[in-house]
Coordinates of C-alpha atoms in Angstrom, one line a residue:
Chain V
M21 CA 29.8 -101.2 84.4
N22 CA 26.9 -100.6 82.3
R23 CA 25.8 -97.4 80.2
T24 CA 23.8 -95.5 83.1
M25 CA 26.1 -95.6 85.7
I26 CA 28.4 -93.3 83.4
L27 CA 25.5 -91.6 82.2
Q28 CA 24.5 -90.9 86.0
M29 CA 28.3 -89.1 86.7
I30 CA 28.1 -87.4 83.5
V31 CA 24.2 -85.7 84.2
S32 CA 25.6 -84.9 88.2
G33 CA 28.8 -84.1 87.6
A34 CA 27.9 -81.7 85.0
L35 CA 25.3 -80.2 88.0
M36 CA 28.6 -79.7 89.7
G37 CA 30.2 -78.1 87.0
Q38 CA 27.8 -75.3 87.2
V39 CA 29.3 -73.9 90.4
Y40 CA 31.9 -73.3 88.3
A41 CA 30.5 -71.7 86.1
L42 CA 28.8 -69.7 88.2
I43 CA 31.7 -68.5 90.0
A44 CA 33.3 -67.4 86.4
Y45 CA 30.7 -66.1 85.7
G46 CA 31.3 -63.4 88.8
F47 CA 35.1 -62.9 87.7
Q48 CA 33.2 -62.3 83.8
L49 CA 31.0 -59.5 85.0
T50 CA 34.4 -57.6 86.9
Y51 CA 36.8 -58.0 84.1
A52 CA 34.3 -56.8 82.1
T53 CA 33.9 -53.0 83.8
S54 CA 37.4 -52.6 85.3
K55 CA 39.3 -55.5 83.8
S56 CA 39.7 -56.6 87.2
I57 CA 39.0 -60.1 88.5
N58 CA 38.8 -60.7 92.8
F59 CA 41.6 -63.3 93.0
G60 CA 39.5 -63.7 97.0
Q61 CA 36.2 -64.8 94.8
G62 CA 36.4 -68.4 97.2
E63 CA 37.0 -66.8 100.3
L64 CA 33.7 -63.9 99.0
V65 CA 31.7 -67.9 98.2
M66 CA 32.8 -69.6 101.9
L67 CA 31.9 -66.4 103.6
S68 CA 29.0 -66.2 102.4
A69 CA 27.7 -69.9 103.2
F70 CA 29.4 -69.7 106.0
F71 CA 26.5 -66.7 107.2
S72 CA 23.7 -68.3 105.3
L73 CA 24.4 -71.3 108.1
T74 CA 24.4 -68.8 110.7
L75 CA 21.2 -67.5 109.8
I76 CA 19.5 -71.2 109.3
N77 CA 20.8 -71.3 113.1
W78 CA 19.3 -68.5 114.6
G79 CA 15.8 -70.5 113.2
I80 CA 16.0 -68.4 110.0
A81 CA 13.6 -69.4 107.5
Y82 CA 14.8 -70.8 103.9
P83 CA 14.5 -68.3 101.7
L84 CA 15.0 -65.0 103.4
V85 CA 18.2 -67.2 104.7
V86 CA 19.1 -67.0 101.2
V87 CA 18.6 -62.9 100.7
G88 CA 20.3 -62.1 103.8
G89 CA 24.0 -64.7 102.2
L90 CA 23.3 -62.6 98.8
L91 CA 22.8 -59.0 100.3
F92 CA 26.7 -60.3 102.1
G93 CA 27.8 -61.2 99.2
A94 CA 27.3 -58.5 97.0
V95 CA 28.0 -55.5 100.6
L96 CA 31.4 -58.6 101.0
G97 CA 31.9 -57.5 97.5
L98 CA 31.8 -54.1 97.3
F99 CA 34.0 -53.9 100.0
V100 CA 36.9 -55.8 98.0
E101 CA 36.5 -52.5 95.4
R102 CA 36.7 -50.4 98.3
A103 CA 39.2 -51.7 99.9
G104 CA 42.2 -53.1 97.4
V105 CA 41.3 -53.2 94.2
R106 CA 40.0 -49.1 93.5
L107 CA 43.1 -48.7 94.3
A108 CA 45.3 -50.0 92.5
L109 CA 42.8 -48.8 89.8
E110 CA 43.4 -45.0 90.8
Q111 CA 47.3 -46.0 90.0
K112 CA 46.2 -48.3 87.1
S113 CA 48.9 -50.3 89.0
E114 CA 48.5 -54.5 88.5
G115 CA 47.9 -54.0 92.5
W116 CA 44.4 -55.3 92.9
I117 CA 46.0 -59.3 91.9
L118 CA 48.4 -59.4 95.4
L119 CA 45.1 -57.0 97.2
T120 CA 42.7 -59.6 96.3
I121 CA 44.3 -62.3 97.3
I122 CA 45.4 -60.5 100.7
L123 CA 41.6 -59.8 101.4
G124 CA 41.1 -63.3 100.5
L125 CA 43.4 -65.0 103.4
F126 CA 41.9 -61.6 105.4
G127 CA 38.5 -63.3 105.0
F128 CA 40.1 -66.9 105.2
S129 CA 41.4 -66.0 108.7
T130 CA 38.1 -64.2 110.0
A131 CA 36.0 -67.5 109.2
E132 CA 38.8 -69.9 111.3
N133 CA 38.8 -67.1 114.0
I134 CA 34.6 -66.2 114.1
W135 CA 33.3 -70.3 112.9
G136 CA 36.7 -72.3 113.6
R137 CA 38.5 -74.8 111.1
D138 CA 36.1 -77.3 111.2
D139 CA 34.0 -78.5 108.5
R140 CA 29.7 -78.4 109.0
P141 CA 26.8 -79.3 107.8
F142 CA 25.1 -76.7 105.8
P143 CA 20.3 -78.1 106.3
T144 CA 18.2 -77.1 104.0
P145 CA 14.7 -77.6 103.4
I146 CA 15.3 -79.9 99.2
S147 CA 15.5 -83.0 99.8
S148 CA 18.7 -85.3 98.7
D149 CA 16.6 -88.2 98.0
P150 CA 17.0 -88.7 94.1
I151 CA 14.4 -89.0 91.4
H152 CA 14.8 -91.4 89.1
I153 CA 14.4 -90.9 85.2
F154 CA 15.6 -92.6 82.6
G155 CA 17.1 -94.9 85.8
I156 CA 19.7 -91.9 86.2
G157 CA 19.1 -90.7 89.9
I158 CA 19.0 -86.3 89.6
T159 CA 18.0 -85.4 93.6
P160 CA 15.9 -82.2 94.1
L161 CA 18.7 -80.5 95.9
E162 CA 21.1 -81.0 92.7
V163 CA 18.2 -79.6 90.4
S164 CA 17.9 -76.5 92.7
V165 CA 21.9 -76.1 91.8
I166 CA 21.2 -76.0 88.2
L167 CA 18.3 -74.2 89.0
G168 CA 19.8 -71.5 90.6
V169 CA 22.5 -71.2 88.3
F170 CA 20.3 -70.6 85.5
A171 CA 18.1 -68.4 87.9
V172 CA 21.0 -65.7 88.8
M173 CA 22.7 -65.5 86.1
G174 CA 19.6 -64.9 83.7
L175 CA 19.0 -62.4 85.5
I176 CA 21.8 -60.5 85.4
E177 CA 21.8 -61.5 81.2
G178 CA 19.0 -59.9 81.0
F179 CA 19.6 -56.9 83.3
K180 CA 22.6 -56.2 81.1
R181 CA 20.8 -56.5 78.4
Y182 CA 17.4 -54.8 79.1
T183 CA 17.7 -52.1 81.5
L184 CA 20.0 -49.1 80.5
L185 CA 22.8 -49.4 83.5
G186 CA 23.4 -52.7 82.0
K187 CA 24.1 -51.0 79.0
A188 CA 26.5 -48.9 80.2
F189 CA 28.2 -52.0 81.5
A190 CA 28.4 -53.0 78.2
A191 CA 29.2 -49.7 76.9
L192 CA 32.8 -49.3 79.8
A193 CA 34.4 -52.3 78.5
A194 CA 34.5 -51.6 75.0
D195 CA 35.4 -48.2 75.6
R196 CA 36.2 -46.6 78.4
D197 CA 36.4 -43.1 77.6
A198 CA 33.7 -42.5 75.2
A199 CA 31.5 -44.1 78.2
G200 CA 33.0 -41.5 80.5
L201 CA 31.7 -39.3 77.6
M202 CA 28.6 -40.9 78.1
G203 CA 28.5 -39.9 81.7
I204 CA 28.9 -43.1 82.4
S205 CA 30.9 -42.9 86.1
A206 CA 33.2 -46.0 85.5
T207 CA 33.6 -46.2 90.2
R208 CA 29.8 -46.8 90.1
T209 CA 29.4 -48.6 87.3
I210 CA 32.6 -50.7 89.0
M211 CA 31.9 -50.9 92.1
L212 CA 27.9 -52.8 91.0
S213 CA 29.9 -55.0 88.8
Y214 CA 31.9 -56.2 92.7
A215 CA 28.2 -55.7 94.2
L216 CA 27.2 -58.5 91.6
S217 CA 30.1 -60.4 91.8
G218 CA 29.8 -61.1 95.4
F219 CA 26.3 -61.7 94.8
V220 CA 26.6 -64.7 92.7
S221 CA 29.7 -65.9 94.7
A222 CA 27.2 -65.7 98.3
M223 CA 24.7 -67.9 95.6
A224 CA 27.5 -70.5 94.6
G225 CA 28.5 -70.7 97.8
I226 CA 24.0 -71.5 98.9
L227 CA 23.8 -73.6 96.1
I228 CA 26.7 -75.4 97.2
A229 CA 26.9 -75.8 100.7
P230 CA 23.9 -78.8 101.3
I231 CA 26.2 -81.1 99.2
T232 CA 29.9 -80.4 100.1
T233 CA 29.3 -78.9 103.7
V234 CA 30.4 -75.8 105.2
G235 CA 34.3 -74.8 106.3
P236 CA 37.1 -72.5 106.0
T237 CA 38.8 -74.4 102.6
M238 CA 35.0 -75.3 101.3
A239 CA 36.4 -72.9 98.1
S240 CA 40.2 -73.3 97.7
T241 CA 39.2 -76.1 95.3
L242 CA 36.2 -75.0 93.8
I243 CA 37.8 -71.7 92.5
L244 CA 41.1 -73.1 91.1
K245 CA 38.2 -74.9 88.9
A246 CA 36.5 -72.4 88.6
F247 CA 39.4 -70.0 87.5
S248 CA 40.5 -73.2 84.3
V249 CA 36.3 -72.2 83.4
A250 CA 37.0 -69.1 83.1
V251 CA 40.2 -69.0 81.0
V252 CA 39.3 -71.7 79.1
A253 CA 35.4 -69.8 77.7
G254 CA 37.1 -66.3 78.1
L255 CA 36.5 -63.8 80.5
D256 CA 33.2 -62.1 77.8
S257 CA 31.4 -65.2 77.8
G258 CA 28.3 -66.2 80.1
F259 CA 27.1 -68.6 77.5
G260 CA 30.7 -70.3 77.3
V261 CA 32.0 -71.1 81.0
V262 CA 28.1 -72.9 81.1
I263 CA 29.1 -75.0 78.5
T264 CA 32.3 -75.2 79.7
G265 CA 31.4 -75.8 83.6
L266 CA 29.2 -78.8 81.8
V267 CA 32.0 -79.9 80.4
L268 CA 34.4 -79.9 82.9
G269 CA 31.8 -81.5 85.5
A270 CA 30.8 -84.0 83.4
I271 CA 34.8 -85.0 82.9
E272 CA 35.9 -84.7 87.0
S273 CA 33.4 -87.1 87.7
L274 CA 34.0 -89.5 85.0
T275 CA 38.7 -88.9 85.6
S276 CA 37.2 -89.6 89.4
F277 CA 35.9 -93.0 88.9
F278 CA 38.6 -94.7 86.6
L279 CA 41.4 -93.0 88.0
G280 CA 40.4 -92.5 91.2
S281 CA 39.4 -89.2 93.1
G282 CA 43.1 -88.5 94.2
W283 CA 43.1 -88.0 90.7
R284 CA 39.9 -85.3 90.9
E285 CA 41.7 -81.9 90.1
A286 CA 43.8 -82.9 87.0
P287 CA 41.0 -82.4 84.8
G288 CA 40.3 -78.8 85.6
L289 CA 44.3 -77.8 85.8
L290 CA 45.3 -79.5 82.0
L291 CA 42.5 -77.8 81.0
L292 CA 43.9 -74.7 82.5
I293 CA 47.7 -75.0 81.5
L294 CA 46.2 -77.1 78.0
A295 CA 43.7 -73.1 76.9
L296 CA 47.2 -70.7 78.4
A297 CA 49.7 -72.5 76.5
V298 CA 47.0 -73.2 73.0
R299 CA 44.1 -70.2 72.7
P300 CA 44.3 -67.8 76.0
T301 CA 41.5 -65.5 74.4
G302 CA 39.5 -68.8 74.9
L303 CA 37.8 -71.3 73.6
F304 CA 34.5 -68.4 73.2
G305 CA 36.2 -65.6 73.6
K306 CA 37.5 -62.2 72.4
T307 CA 40.3 -60.6 74.8
T308 CA 43.2 -62.0 75.6
I309 CA 44.0 -62.8 79.3
R310 CA 47.6 -60.4 80.0
K311 CA 49.5 -63.2 81.4
V312 CA 51.4 -60.8 84.4
Chain O
M8 CA 28.6 -20.6 77.9
L9 CA 32.8 -22.2 77.6
I10 CA 34.6 -20.5 78.9
C11 CA 38.6 -21.0 79.5
E12 CA 41.0 -19.4 81.1
Q13 CA 45.0 -20.2 80.9
V14 CA 44.2 -23.5 80.8
H15 CA 47.9 -25.6 81.2
A16 CA 47.7 -29.4 80.4
G17 CA 49.6 -32.5 78.8
Y18 CA 49.9 -36.4 79.4
G19 CA 52.8 -37.5 81.7
N20 CA 55.8 -35.2 81.7
V21 CA 54.6 -33.7 78.2
R22 CA 52.8 -30.2 78.3
V23 CA 50.6 -29.9 75.4
L24 CA 48.5 -26.4 76.6
H25 CA 50.6 -23.9 77.5
G26 CA 48.3 -21.6 79.3
I27 CA 45.9 -21.1 76.1
S28 CA 42.2 -19.2 76.7
F29 CA 39.2 -19.4 74.8
A30 CA 35.6 -18.3 74.7
V31 CA 32.4 -19.5 72.7
Q32 CA 28.9 -17.1 73.6
A33 CA 25.6 -19.7 73.9
G34 CA 24.6 -20.4 70.3
K35 CA 27.7 -19.4 69.1
V36 CA 30.2 -21.8 66.0
V37 CA 33.8 -21.5 68.0
A38 CA 36.1 -23.2 65.4
L39 CA 39.9 -24.2 66.9
I40 CA 42.2 -24.3 64.1
G41 CA 45.9 -25.1 64.0
A42 CA 48.4 -28.2 62.6
N43 CA 48.9 -31.7 63.3
G44 CA 50.7 -31.8 67.3
A45 CA 49.1 -27.8 68.1
G46 CA 47.5 -28.6 71.2
K47 CA 43.5 -29.2 69.3
T48 CA 42.5 -32.9 70.5
T49 CA 44.5 -32.0 74.2
A50 CA 42.4 -29.1 74.4
M51 CA 39.2 -31.3 73.7
R52 CA 40.0 -33.9 75.9
A53 CA 41.0 -31.2 79.4
I54 CA 37.4 -29.6 78.6
S55 CA 35.4 -32.8 78.6
G56 CA 37.6 -33.7 81.7
L57 CA 38.7 -37.0 79.4
I58 CA 42.2 -35.4 81.2
G59 CA 42.5 -33.1 84.9
P60 CA 44.3 -29.7 83.1
D61 CA 47.1 -28.9 85.2
Q62 CA 46.8 -24.6 86.1
G63 CA 43.2 -22.8 84.8
S64 CA 40.6 -22.5 85.0
I65 CA 37.5 -24.3 82.8
M66 CA 33.7 -23.1 82.8
L67 CA 30.6 -24.4 81.3
D68 CA 27.8 -21.9 81.7
R69 CA 29.0 -19.9 84.6
Q70 CA 30.1 -23.1 86.8
P71 CA 33.7 -24.4 86.6
I72 CA 34.3 -27.9 86.0
H73 CA 38.0 -27.8 85.6
H74 CA 38.0 -30.4 88.9
L75 CA 35.6 -32.5 87.7
E76 CA 36.0 -36.0 86.0
A77 CA 34.5 -35.9 82.4
A78 CA 31.4 -38.6 83.6
R79 CA 30.4 -35.3 86.1
I80 CA 30.4 -32.6 83.2
A81 CA 28.4 -35.1 80.5
H82 CA 26.0 -34.5 83.6
L83 CA 26.5 -30.7 83.3
G84 CA 25.4 -31.0 79.8
L85 CA 28.6 -30.8 77.4
A86 CA 28.9 -33.5 75.0
H87 CA 32.3 -34.0 73.5
V88 CA 32.4 -36.3 69.5
P89 CA 35.9 -37.1 70.0
E90 CA 38.3 -37.9 67.4
G91 CA 38.0 -40.6 65.7
R92 CA 34.4 -41.0 66.5
H93 CA 34.6 -43.8 69.9
V94 CA 31.1 -45.9 69.2
F95 CA 30.3 -48.1 71.3
A96 CA 31.2 -51.1 68.1
P97 CA 30.0 -54.5 70.2
L98 CA 26.4 -52.4 70.7
T99 CA 23.0 -51.7 68.7
V100 CA 22.8 -48.3 66.9
E101 CA 19.8 -48.0 68.8
D102 CA 21.9 -48.7 71.8
N103 CA 25.1 -45.9 71.2
L104 CA 22.1 -43.5 70.9
L105 CA 20.5 -44.5 74.0
L106 CA 23.8 -44.3 76.1
G107 CA 24.4 -40.9 74.5
A108 CA 20.9 -39.6 77.0
Y109 CA 22.5 -41.9 79.8
G110 CA 22.7 -38.5 81.8
W111 CA 18.7 -38.1 81.7
L112 CA 17.2 -41.5 81.3
P113 CA 16.0 -43.7 84.4
R114 CA 18.5 -46.4 84.0
L115 CA 16.6 -49.5 84.4
F116 CA 12.8 -49.0 82.6
G117 CA 10.7 -47.4 80.7
F118 CA 14.0 -45.1 79.0
R119 CA 13.0 -45.9 75.9
R120 CA 9.7 -44.5 75.5
K121 CA 11.0 -41.7 77.3
A122 CA 14.1 -41.4 74.1
A123 CA 11.8 -41.3 71.7
Q124 CA 11.5 -38.0 70.9
E125 CA 14.9 -37.4 71.0
M126 CA 15.3 -40.7 68.6
D127 CA 12.7 -39.5 66.1
R128 CA 14.9 -36.0 65.7
V129 CA 18.3 -37.8 65.6
M130 CA 16.9 -40.8 62.6
Q131 CA 15.1 -37.6 61.2
L132 CA 18.8 -35.9 60.6
F133 CA 20.8 -39.4 59.9
P134 CA 18.0 -41.5 58.4
K135 CA 21.2 -44.1 57.9
L136 CA 21.2 -44.5 60.9
A137 CA 17.7 -45.3 61.0
E138 CA 17.5 -48.0 58.0
R139 CA 21.0 -49.7 60.4
R140 CA 19.4 -48.8 64.0
R141 CA 19.5 -52.5 65.4
Q142 CA 23.1 -53.2 63.2
L143 CA 26.0 -52.8 64.9
A144 CA 28.2 -49.6 65.0
G145 CA 31.2 -51.4 64.5
T146 CA 29.8 -52.4 60.7
L147 CA 29.5 -49.0 60.1
S148 CA 31.0 -47.2 57.8
G149 CA 33.3 -44.6 58.4
G150 CA 30.0 -42.1 57.0
E151 CA 27.9 -43.5 59.3
Q152 CA 29.7 -44.3 62.9
Q153 CA 30.5 -40.6 62.4
M154 CA 26.9 -39.7 62.5
L155 CA 26.6 -42.1 64.7
A156 CA 28.9 -40.1 67.6
I157 CA 27.5 -37.1 66.8
G158 CA 23.3 -37.8 66.6
R159 CA 24.9 -39.6 70.5
A160 CA 25.6 -36.1 71.3
I161 CA 22.4 -35.1 69.8
M162 CA 20.7 -37.2 72.4
A163 CA 22.6 -35.8 75.5
R164 CA 20.7 -32.8 74.5
P165 CA 23.6 -31.4 75.4
K166 CA 24.5 -27.5 76.2
V167 CA 27.6 -27.2 74.6
M168 CA 29.5 -29.6 71.7
L169 CA 32.8 -30.1 71.3
L170 CA 32.9 -31.8 67.9
D171 CA 36.8 -33.1 67.4
E172 CA 37.7 -33.7 63.5
P173 CA 34.3 -34.5 62.8
S174 CA 36.2 -35.3 58.5
M175 CA 38.8 -37.2 59.7
G176 CA 39.3 -40.4 57.3
L177 CA 36.3 -39.2 55.5
A178 CA 35.3 -39.5 52.1
P179 CA 35.3 -35.3 50.7
V180 CA 31.2 -36.3 50.0
I181 CA 30.2 -37.3 52.9
V182 CA 33.0 -34.6 54.6
Q183 CA 29.9 -32.2 52.9
E184 CA 27.3 -33.9 54.3
V185 CA 29.2 -33.8 57.7
F186 CA 29.2 -29.9 57.3
S187 CA 25.7 -29.5 56.3
I188 CA 25.1 -31.2 59.5
I189 CA 27.0 -28.9 61.1
R190 CA 25.0 -25.7 59.7
R191 CA 22.1 -27.2 60.5
L192 CA 22.5 -27.6 63.4
K193 CA 24.3 -24.3 64.4
D194 CA 20.8 -23.1 62.5
Q195 CA 18.5 -24.8 65.2
G196 CA 21.1 -22.7 67.7
M197 CA 23.8 -25.3 69.3
T198 CA 26.4 -24.4 70.6
L199 CA 29.5 -26.1 69.4
L200 CA 32.9 -25.7 69.3
L201 CA 35.0 -27.2 66.0
V202 CA 38.1 -28.6 66.3
E203 CA 39.5 -29.0 62.2
Q204 CA 41.9 -29.7 60.6
F205 CA 40.1 -28.9 57.2
A206 CA 40.7 -25.1 58.1
S207 CA 38.8 -24.1 55.4
H208 CA 35.7 -25.5 56.5
A209 CA 35.6 -24.9 59.6
L210 CA 36.2 -21.2 58.9
A211 CA 32.9 -21.4 56.9
V212 CA 31.0 -22.4 59.1
A213 CA 31.8 -21.0 62.1
D214 CA 30.7 -17.3 64.1
Y215 CA 35.0 -17.0 65.1
A216 CA 37.6 -19.7 65.5
Y217 CA 41.2 -18.6 67.3
V218 CA 44.3 -20.5 66.0
L219 CA 46.5 -23.1 68.0
E220 CA 50.6 -23.4 67.1
R221 CA 52.2 -25.7 69.3
G222 CA 49.8 -25.0 72.7
R223 CA 49.6 -21.3 72.6
I224 CA 46.5 -19.1 70.6
V225 CA 48.6 -16.8 68.4
V226 CA 45.5 -15.3 66.2
Q227 CA 42.5 -15.5 67.1
G228 CA 39.8 -13.4 64.7
Y229 CA 36.0 -13.6 62.6
P230 CA 36.0 -16.1 59.9
E231 CA 36.3 -13.3 57.7
E232 CA 39.4 -11.0 59.3
L233 CA 41.3 -14.6 59.3
M234 CA 40.6 -15.3 55.7
K235 CA 42.8 -12.3 55.2
N236 CA 45.4 -12.6 57.6
E237 CA 48.3 -14.1 55.5
Q238 CA 49.9 -15.7 58.0
V239 CA 47.1 -17.9 58.3
V240 CA 46.2 -18.4 54.9
T241 CA 49.7 -19.5 54.2
A242 CA 49.1 -21.5 56.7
Y243 CA 46.3 -23.3 57.4
L244 CA 44.2 -22.6 54.1
G245 CA 47.0 -22.9 51.3

């Protein structure tokens, strides 16, 4: 047991944690505009991964597969908004919770029917032969995960900060009535936020699929951890989810090494419970998460 | 320019407005005065679409707007400076102003350049805002926030501006300042609907005024007339 090995696990874990962060970021996007989140987001991750796999099997070039997968995710996000969330929001009810869960289940059985129940490998041109830096092995695949996560989050954060449409997101989050008076349509902005959260989910699916394989259940534990990250970090801090993702990923990989892989999911859940008990606004957050 | 006809509105099961009718001509300042709870703010909210009126019609520039949502009405040229100011606290002063012009600015790029002229105009009117350009709106004083809320409405290049209780919670000196701004807007030809609890302030700038009582218009007339009306004087100007 040496230091390098522990470092190795921390690094690989932290990299994986960025995928949780990315999905958690998807929660934040829709929460900001509509105070709702898509509980079926894990299924969006999975469906987008399956769709991308299909594109690969059709022999489409990898960059185009990524673009196609991301667009598919955005369309799914729009579908969830239109078919579920909007109906609940129009009645000012919390029905979106149940509706998004149901749409998720629907997505799950659709995937089982189209692509079957088996886990399948997701071929990618990105190599998984580790490169050694200071004795720590990092695969280009892992690097692609972190680059992909940062690229997408950077793009969306830039959009929110430097375009007027993006500023309207913040305005809507800050004061819904006043935003309406400025001519900012809540409906359209919420649609956009759902499209973006679908886009983000698809990115998570495409990035993680080569590492975990693709199957209907690929996202079920992923989403739980993303949820922990979102709750721990708070629902309004993009920076918070990145840090929390890093930490949770690292703790997880250490736990599974020292206590056995059966304990892998424990830290995430423990963190979730702790966060809800001690600081429901999240470490980095301002908004209180309502307990429903 | 703005015509309300038999407007009924309220919240849930509580009816607040029982058929009010009034008109604001282009380039005029019209005041709506009345006690707390008379329905002034409700009238404003019904016009700008924050609540849907139950009955009656509201026309903006000969176009019916009572069935539209707030964002649509804003695009048609109505700017509402709400009671309590409602600036976007976590955004900068500049961003608040830019969002005021959301209706006509490009959404993605080049909006700063396009908005520059309007922005200069607002900054000239409110030098304080120029100083605090990059400050978060939530850190401004009440008076500055009121200036920002009005500036944001000017950015929209509206046909009609609604001002709801612009003096609320402000120190007397600041109230003077706010009303001098309103007078300047009037001189520039802005069409204004002004709601005020301080009736004397409102009547001093208004071309015409309506007195609202428990959801009904009870008196209307030119300010000179109202200031002679005993009922009005004892109830609102005494």
